[in-house]
Structure formats: structure tokens, C-alpha cells
Short mmCIF file of C-alpha atoms in Angstrom, two decimals:
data_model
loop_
_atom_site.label_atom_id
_atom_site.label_comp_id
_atom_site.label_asym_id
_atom_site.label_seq_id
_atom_site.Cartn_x
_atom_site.Cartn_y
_atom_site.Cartn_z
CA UNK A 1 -30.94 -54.72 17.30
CA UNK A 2 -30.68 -54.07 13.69
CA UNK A 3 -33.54 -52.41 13.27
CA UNK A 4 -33.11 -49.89 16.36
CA UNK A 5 -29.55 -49.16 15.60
CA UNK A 6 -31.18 -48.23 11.67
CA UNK A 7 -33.75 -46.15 13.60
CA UNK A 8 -31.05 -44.45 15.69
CA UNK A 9 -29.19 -43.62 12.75
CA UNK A 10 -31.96 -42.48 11.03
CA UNK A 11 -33.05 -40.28 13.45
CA UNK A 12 -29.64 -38.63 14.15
CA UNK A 13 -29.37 -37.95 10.58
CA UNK A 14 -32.80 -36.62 10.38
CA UNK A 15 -31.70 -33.89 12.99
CA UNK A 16 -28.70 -33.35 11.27
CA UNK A 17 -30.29 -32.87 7.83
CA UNK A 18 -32.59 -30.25 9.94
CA UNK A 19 -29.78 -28.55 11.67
CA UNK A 20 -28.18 -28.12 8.19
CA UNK A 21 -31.31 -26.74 6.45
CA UNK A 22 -31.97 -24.53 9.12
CA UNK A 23 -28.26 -23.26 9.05
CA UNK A 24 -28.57 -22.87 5.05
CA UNK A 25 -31.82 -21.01 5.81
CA UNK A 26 -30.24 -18.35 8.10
CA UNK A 27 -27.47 -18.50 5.53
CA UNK A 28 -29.92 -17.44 3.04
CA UNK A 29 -31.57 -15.08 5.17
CA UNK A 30 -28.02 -13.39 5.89
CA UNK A 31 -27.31 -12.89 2.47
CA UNK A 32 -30.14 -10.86 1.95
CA UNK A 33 -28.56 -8.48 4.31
CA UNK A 34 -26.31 -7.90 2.30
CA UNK A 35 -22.84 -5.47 2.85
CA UNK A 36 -22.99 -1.81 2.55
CA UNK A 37 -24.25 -0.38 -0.49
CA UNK A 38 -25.03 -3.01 -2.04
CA UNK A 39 -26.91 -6.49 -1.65
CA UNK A 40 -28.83 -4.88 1.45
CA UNK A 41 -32.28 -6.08 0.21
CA UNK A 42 -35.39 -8.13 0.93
CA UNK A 43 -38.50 -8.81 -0.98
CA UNK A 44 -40.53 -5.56 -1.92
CA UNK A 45 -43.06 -5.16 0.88
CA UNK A 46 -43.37 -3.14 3.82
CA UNK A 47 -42.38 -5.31 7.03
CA UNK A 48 -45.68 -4.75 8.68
CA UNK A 49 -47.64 -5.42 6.00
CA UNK A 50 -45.97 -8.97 6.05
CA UNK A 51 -46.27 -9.34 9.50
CA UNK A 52 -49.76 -9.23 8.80
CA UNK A 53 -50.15 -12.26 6.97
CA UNK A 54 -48.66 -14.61 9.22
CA UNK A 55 -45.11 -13.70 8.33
CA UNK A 56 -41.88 -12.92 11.43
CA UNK A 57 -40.08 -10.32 10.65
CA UNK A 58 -36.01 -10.14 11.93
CA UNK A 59 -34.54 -6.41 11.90
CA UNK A 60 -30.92 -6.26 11.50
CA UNK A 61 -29.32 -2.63 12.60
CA UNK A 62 -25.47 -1.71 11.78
CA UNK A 63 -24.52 1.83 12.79
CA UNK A 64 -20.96 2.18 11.75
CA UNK A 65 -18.64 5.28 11.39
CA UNK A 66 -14.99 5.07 9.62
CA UNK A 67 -12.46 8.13 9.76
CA UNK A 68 -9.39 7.70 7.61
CA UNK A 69 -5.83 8.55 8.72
CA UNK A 70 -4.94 11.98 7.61
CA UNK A 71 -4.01 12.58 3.99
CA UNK A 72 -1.16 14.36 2.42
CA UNK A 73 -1.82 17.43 1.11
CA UNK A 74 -0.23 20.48 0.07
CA UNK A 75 -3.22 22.40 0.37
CA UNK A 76 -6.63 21.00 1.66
CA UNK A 77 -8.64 22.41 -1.60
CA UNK A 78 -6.74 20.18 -3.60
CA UNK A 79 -8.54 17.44 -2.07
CA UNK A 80 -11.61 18.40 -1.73
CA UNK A 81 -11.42 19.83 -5.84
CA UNK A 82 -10.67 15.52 -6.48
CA UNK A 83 -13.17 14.58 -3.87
CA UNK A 84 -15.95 15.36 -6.27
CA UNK A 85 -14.44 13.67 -9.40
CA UNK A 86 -16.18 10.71 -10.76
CA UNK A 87 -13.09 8.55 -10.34
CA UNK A 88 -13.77 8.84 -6.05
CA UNK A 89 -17.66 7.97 -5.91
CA UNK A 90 -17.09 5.28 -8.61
CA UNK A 91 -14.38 3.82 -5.86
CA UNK A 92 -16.00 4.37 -3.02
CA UNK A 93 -19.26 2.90 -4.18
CA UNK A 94 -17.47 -0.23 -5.86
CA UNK A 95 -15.75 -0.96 -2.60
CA UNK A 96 -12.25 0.39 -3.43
CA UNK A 97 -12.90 -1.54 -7.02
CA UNK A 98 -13.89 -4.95 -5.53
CA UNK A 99 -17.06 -4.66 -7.06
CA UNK A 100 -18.64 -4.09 -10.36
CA UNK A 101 -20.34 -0.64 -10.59
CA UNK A 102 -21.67 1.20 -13.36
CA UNK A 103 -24.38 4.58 -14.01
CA UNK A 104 -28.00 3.84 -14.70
CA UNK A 105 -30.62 5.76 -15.59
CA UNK A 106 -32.41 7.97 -13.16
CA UNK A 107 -36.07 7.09 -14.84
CA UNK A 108 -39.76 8.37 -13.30
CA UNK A 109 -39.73 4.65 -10.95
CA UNK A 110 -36.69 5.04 -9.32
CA UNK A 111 -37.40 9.12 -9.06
CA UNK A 112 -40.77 7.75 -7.55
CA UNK A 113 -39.15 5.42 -4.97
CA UNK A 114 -36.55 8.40 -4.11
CA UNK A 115 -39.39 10.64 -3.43
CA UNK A 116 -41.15 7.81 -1.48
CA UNK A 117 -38.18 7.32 0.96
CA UNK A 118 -37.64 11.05 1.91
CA UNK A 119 -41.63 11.66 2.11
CA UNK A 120 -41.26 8.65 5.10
CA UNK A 121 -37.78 9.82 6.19
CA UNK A 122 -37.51 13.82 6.20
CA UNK A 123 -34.23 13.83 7.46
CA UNK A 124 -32.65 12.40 4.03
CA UNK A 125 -31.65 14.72 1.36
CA UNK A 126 -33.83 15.21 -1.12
CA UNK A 127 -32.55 14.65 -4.63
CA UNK A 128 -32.23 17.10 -7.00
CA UNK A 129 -31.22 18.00 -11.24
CA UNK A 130 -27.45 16.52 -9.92
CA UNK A 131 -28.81 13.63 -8.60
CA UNK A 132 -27.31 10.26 -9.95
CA UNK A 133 -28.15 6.51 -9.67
CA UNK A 134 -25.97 3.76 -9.24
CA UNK A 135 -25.97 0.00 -10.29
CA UNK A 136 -23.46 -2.38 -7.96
CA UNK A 137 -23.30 -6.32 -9.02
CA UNK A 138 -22.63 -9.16 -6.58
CA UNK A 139 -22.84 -12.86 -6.16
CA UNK A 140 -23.03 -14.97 -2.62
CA UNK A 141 -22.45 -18.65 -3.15
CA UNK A 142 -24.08 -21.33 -0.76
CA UNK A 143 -24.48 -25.15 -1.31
CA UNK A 144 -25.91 -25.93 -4.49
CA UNK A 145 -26.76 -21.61 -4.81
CA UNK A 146 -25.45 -18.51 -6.61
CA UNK A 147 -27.50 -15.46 -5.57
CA UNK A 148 -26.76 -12.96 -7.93
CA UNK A 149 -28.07 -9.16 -6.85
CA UNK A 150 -27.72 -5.71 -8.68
CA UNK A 151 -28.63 -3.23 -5.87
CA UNK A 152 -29.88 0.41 -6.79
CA UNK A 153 -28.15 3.44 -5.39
CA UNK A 154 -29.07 7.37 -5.41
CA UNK A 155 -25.92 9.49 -5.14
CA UNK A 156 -26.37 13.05 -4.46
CA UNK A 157 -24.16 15.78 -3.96
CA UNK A 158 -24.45 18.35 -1.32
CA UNK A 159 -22.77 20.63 0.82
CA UNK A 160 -21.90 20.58 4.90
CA UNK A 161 -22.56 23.14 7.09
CA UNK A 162 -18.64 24.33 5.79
CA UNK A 163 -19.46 24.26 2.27
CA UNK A 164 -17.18 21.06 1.31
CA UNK A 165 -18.81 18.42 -0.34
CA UNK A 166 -20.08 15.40 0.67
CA UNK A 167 -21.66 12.39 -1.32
CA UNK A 168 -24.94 10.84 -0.03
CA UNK A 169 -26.17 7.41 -1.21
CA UNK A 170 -29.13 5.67 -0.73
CA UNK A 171 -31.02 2.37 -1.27
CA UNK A 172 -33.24 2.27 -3.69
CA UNK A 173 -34.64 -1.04 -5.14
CA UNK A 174 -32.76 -4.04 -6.20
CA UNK A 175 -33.25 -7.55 -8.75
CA UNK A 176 -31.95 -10.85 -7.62
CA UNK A 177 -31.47 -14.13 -9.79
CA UNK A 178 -30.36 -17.38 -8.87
CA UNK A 179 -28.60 -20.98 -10.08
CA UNK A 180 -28.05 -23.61 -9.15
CA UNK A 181 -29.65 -27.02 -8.59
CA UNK A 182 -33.77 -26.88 -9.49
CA UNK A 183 -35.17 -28.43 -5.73
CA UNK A 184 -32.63 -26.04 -3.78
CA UNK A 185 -33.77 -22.94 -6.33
CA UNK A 186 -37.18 -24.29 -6.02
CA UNK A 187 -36.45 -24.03 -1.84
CA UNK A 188 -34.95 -20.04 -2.09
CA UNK A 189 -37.93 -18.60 -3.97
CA UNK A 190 -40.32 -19.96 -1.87
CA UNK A 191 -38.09 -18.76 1.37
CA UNK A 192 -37.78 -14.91 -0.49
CA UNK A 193 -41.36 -14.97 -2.16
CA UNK A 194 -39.88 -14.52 -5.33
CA UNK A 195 -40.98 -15.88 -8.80
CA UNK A 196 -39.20 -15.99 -12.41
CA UNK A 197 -41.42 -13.35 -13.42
CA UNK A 198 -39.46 -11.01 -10.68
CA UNK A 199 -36.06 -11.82 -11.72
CA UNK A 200 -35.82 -9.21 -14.33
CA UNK A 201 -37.39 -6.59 -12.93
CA UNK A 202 -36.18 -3.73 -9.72
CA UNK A 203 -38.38 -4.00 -6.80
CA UNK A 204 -38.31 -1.38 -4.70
CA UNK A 205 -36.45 -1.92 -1.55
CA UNK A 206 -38.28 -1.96 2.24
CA UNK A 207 -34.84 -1.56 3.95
CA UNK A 208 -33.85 1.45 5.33
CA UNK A 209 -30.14 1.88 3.98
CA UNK A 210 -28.14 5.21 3.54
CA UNK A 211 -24.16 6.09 3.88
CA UNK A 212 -22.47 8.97 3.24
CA UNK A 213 -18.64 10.08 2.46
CA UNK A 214 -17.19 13.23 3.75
CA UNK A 215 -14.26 15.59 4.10
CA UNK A 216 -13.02 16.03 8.07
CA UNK A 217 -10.39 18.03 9.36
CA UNK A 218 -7.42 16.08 10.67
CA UNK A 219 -4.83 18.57 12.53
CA UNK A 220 -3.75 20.66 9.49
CA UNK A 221 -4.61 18.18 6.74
CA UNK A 222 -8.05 16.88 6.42
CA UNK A 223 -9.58 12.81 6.63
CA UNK A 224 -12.10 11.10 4.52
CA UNK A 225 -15.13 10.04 6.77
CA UNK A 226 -17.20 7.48 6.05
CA UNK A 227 -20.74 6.57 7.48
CA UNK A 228 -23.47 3.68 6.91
CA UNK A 229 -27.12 3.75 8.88
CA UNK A 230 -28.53 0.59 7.94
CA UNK A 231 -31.52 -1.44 8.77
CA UNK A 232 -32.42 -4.83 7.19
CA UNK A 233 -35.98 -6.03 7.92
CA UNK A 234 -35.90 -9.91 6.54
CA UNK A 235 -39.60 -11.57 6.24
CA UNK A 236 -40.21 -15.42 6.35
CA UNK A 237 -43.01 -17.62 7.48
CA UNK A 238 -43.37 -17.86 11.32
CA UNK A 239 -43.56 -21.81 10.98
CA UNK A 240 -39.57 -21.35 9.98
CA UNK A 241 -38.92 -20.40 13.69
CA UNK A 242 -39.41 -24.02 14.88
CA UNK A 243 -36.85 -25.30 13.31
CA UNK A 244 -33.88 -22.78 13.18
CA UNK A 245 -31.29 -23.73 16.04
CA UNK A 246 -31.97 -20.25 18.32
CA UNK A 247 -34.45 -17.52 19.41
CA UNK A 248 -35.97 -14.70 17.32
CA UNK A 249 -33.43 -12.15 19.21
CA UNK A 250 -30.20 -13.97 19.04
CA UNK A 251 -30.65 -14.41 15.22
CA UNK A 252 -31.01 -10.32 15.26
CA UNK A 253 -28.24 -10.46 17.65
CA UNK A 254 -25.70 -12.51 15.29
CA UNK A 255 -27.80 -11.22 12.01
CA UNK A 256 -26.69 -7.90 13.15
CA UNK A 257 -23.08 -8.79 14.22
CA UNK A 258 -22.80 -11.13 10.78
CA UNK A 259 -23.89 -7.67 9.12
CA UNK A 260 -21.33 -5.77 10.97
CA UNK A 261 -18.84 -7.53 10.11
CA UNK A 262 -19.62 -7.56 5.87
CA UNK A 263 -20.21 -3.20 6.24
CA UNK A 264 -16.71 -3.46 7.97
CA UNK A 265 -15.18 -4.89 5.24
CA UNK A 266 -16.65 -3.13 2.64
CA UNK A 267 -16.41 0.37 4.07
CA UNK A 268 -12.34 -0.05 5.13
CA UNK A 269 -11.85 -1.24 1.50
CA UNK A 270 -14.25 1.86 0.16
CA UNK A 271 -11.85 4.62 2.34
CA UNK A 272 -8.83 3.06 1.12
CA UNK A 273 -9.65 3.09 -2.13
CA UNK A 274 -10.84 6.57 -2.46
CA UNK A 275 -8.26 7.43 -0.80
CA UNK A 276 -5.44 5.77 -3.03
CA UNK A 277 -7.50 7.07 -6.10
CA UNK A 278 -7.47 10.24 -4.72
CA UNK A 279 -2.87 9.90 -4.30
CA UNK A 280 -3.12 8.91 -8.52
CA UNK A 281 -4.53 11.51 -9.54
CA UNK A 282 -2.57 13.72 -7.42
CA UNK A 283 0.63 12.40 -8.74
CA UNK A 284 -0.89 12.19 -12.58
CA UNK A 285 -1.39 16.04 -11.81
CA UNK A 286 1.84 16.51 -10.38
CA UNK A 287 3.63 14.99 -13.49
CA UNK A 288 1.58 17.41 -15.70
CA UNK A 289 3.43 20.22 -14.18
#
């Protein structure tokens, strides 16, 4: 009796232990999705190439469009004159200051993967001598994990059909680095394909990934508008299927929704922000006067 009651146990903890890896493995695979902006990334590779070599690929797609309330303003130039000061893009790509973001260096690679991404995707702006990239940190914490990402972003500058300006960023390539304990490490990179060689370098990102921030008309003020277009491809053996706790299309299903739910977040916080930035420097200006 002892020895089937040590079996039972056994067992039941055996399919708990399973249930929990699998859980931390979707939690894994989540946080390479990422939040708007900025930890949207997966391992450098086209998703059918992977596919190709035994690999499932899960695609992830958040559509998600933000209007803000209407600003005060005594005169809509005055916000659209702010609207293309540093001070906004640096808020509304740091999340409304949540995250940390600083300027890189717009070197031949990362000109070479801009180039790449409009060559397969027409309809994106191409960049040009105004053209700036973007570096945004962040850290997701599991069990016994830190993921640490710094996510690449092109900002450009253009114009609307109305002249006013609006900012358009895109994904470029990203780096990743993680603690923690040595087996559960050992676990991740195998999971992402990644090796210690990798952790310094960008890799060129296989996600498709662009936002954008513009001015709207709002009755006889104007609105900030904010817009995200994102789609996540994640890549991990096909053998990892068996033993995650749903189907291929309900993991896109809450992968999607989980995704949602981060770009949400993040793009609220980014309006706000800009927006607040934008009533600061409106009232250091007024107290110039």
C-alpha cells in the first residue's frame, strides 16, 4: 500500500512538475513578445526558414489604435511646433518614462536591416538623412530568470497628407541576456536558440513591428493618436507541443490577448506621457513670457 500510494504521489507530482514547466515555457515564450516598442523579439531567423527544420512556429497579431482626449491649446501650431521636440519621442518611446531609452548610432547594419524591412514591406516609410535609432532597456522576471532585452528602434519623421508631423518607429534588431540559476539558463537558451556568443551582439529582428504617433483634430483643438501593427512569430521545437497544456491556436489565441494586454499598457502610459510633457513645456514657455 506503501509503495502504490509513493507511486501515486509520484506520479501526480510528475504531472505537476510538467504542467509547471510547460506553463514557464509559454511564460518564456510570452516574454519574447514583448510590449510595444520594445522587447517584441525572437531569435534572428525568418519563421519559414525555421519551420523548415522541424521547428512550430506561433504568430501573435495586436492591432491596436489609441486617440487621446483633446488637448488644451491656445492655438493648434503650438502643439504641433512641441510635437516634434526631442522631449515627446523620448516619452513616447520610453513609455511615458517607465522605461530606459537612450540614442544609438544609426551604423551601415542597422541602415542594412532598415533597408531590408521596407524592400519586404513597401508600405513603410523609407528612412532618410533625419532618420534616428533608438535603444529601449527592459527586464521580465520568471522563476529562477531575469531576461534582460535592449530592443532597436528606427524613428523617422514625416509628414501626413496635412503637412503635420508624425513620428514613425520601427523594429529593428534586438540583444537579450539572462541570470539566473545555471540548469534553468541552461533550459532558456536551448528554448530561444541562443548561445553566450549572441548575448552581446544585435540580431536582426524577424517580427514585423511598427507604431506610429500623430496629431488628430479633436473639435477645435487637436488629439495625439497613437498606433501599433504588430506581429510576433515565436519558433520552438515541434516536440514542445506535447507537453504544453493547450492547442497550437489557443496559445495564439491567449499569446495574442496576453500581447494585447502588455501594448495596452504601454501605449496608454506612452499618450499620457507625451501628452503631460507636452503641458511642461507649455507652461515653462508660458513663464518665459
Amino acid at each position: 500500500m506503501i509503495f502504490c500510494w509513493t507511486k501515486l504521489v509520484n506520479r501526480l507530482q510528475l504531472k505537476q512538475s510538467k504542467l509547471e514547466l510547460a506553463m514557464w515555457k509559454l511564460g518564456v515564450l510570452f516574454a519574447l513578445s514583448g510590449t510595444a516598442n520594445v522587447i517584441l523579439t525572437t531569435r534572428p531567423s525568418t519563421a519559414l526558414q525555421l519551420a523548415a527544420n522541424n521547428q512550430e512556429t506561433l504568430t501573435f497579431s495586436v492591432d491596436y489604435k489609441l486617440t487621446s482626449e483633446p488637448i488644451p491649446v491656445d492655438r493648434k501650431q503650438e502643439f504641433l511646433e512641441l510635437f516634434e521636440t526631442n522631449e515627446i519621442c523620448l516619452s513616447l518611446l520610453s513609455s511615458g518614462g517607465k522605461r530606459k531609452v537612450e540614442e544609438g548610432t544609426l551604423s551601415t547594419v542597422f541602415k542594412g536591416y532598415w533597408d531590408d524591412i521596407c524592400r519586404k514591406t513597401p508600405s513603410l516609410s523609407q528612412r532618410n538623412s533625419d532618420s534616428r535609432l533608438f535603444l529601449t532597456d527592459t527586464d521580465s522576471k520568471f522563476p529562477g530568470l531575469t531576461l534582460f532585452s535592449t530592443v532597436c528602434n528606427g524613428c523617422t519623421l514625416v509628414r501626413d497628407s496635412a503637412g503635420r508631423p508624425k513620428y514613425e518607429f520601427l523594429l529593428l534588431a534586438e540583444k537579450q541576456s539572462v541570470s539566473g540559476a545555471a540548469p534553468v539558463v541552461w533550459l532558456f537558451n536551448k528554448l530561444t536558440g541562443r548561445s553566450k556568443e549572441s548575448e552581446n551582439d544585435f540580431l536582426k529582428t524577424s517580427n514585423e513591428v511598427k507604431s506610429s504617433a500623430s496629431v488628430v483634430d479633436s473639435g477645435d483643438s487637436v488629439a495625439l493618436q497613437f498606433e501599433v501593427d504588430a506581429k510576433i512569430y515565436v519558433v520552438f521545437p515541434k516536440t514542445l507541443l506535447n507537453i504544453l497544456p493547450t492547442s497550437k491556436e489557443k496559445m495564439e489565441e491567449q499569446g495574442s490577448a496576453s500581447m494585447r494586454s502588455a501594448i495596452v499598457r504601454d501605449v496608454d502610459n506612452a499618450v499620457a506621457g507625451a501628452v503631460n510633457t507636452f503641458l511642461q513645456q507649455k507652461s515653462l514657455a508660458s513663464d518665459k513670457l
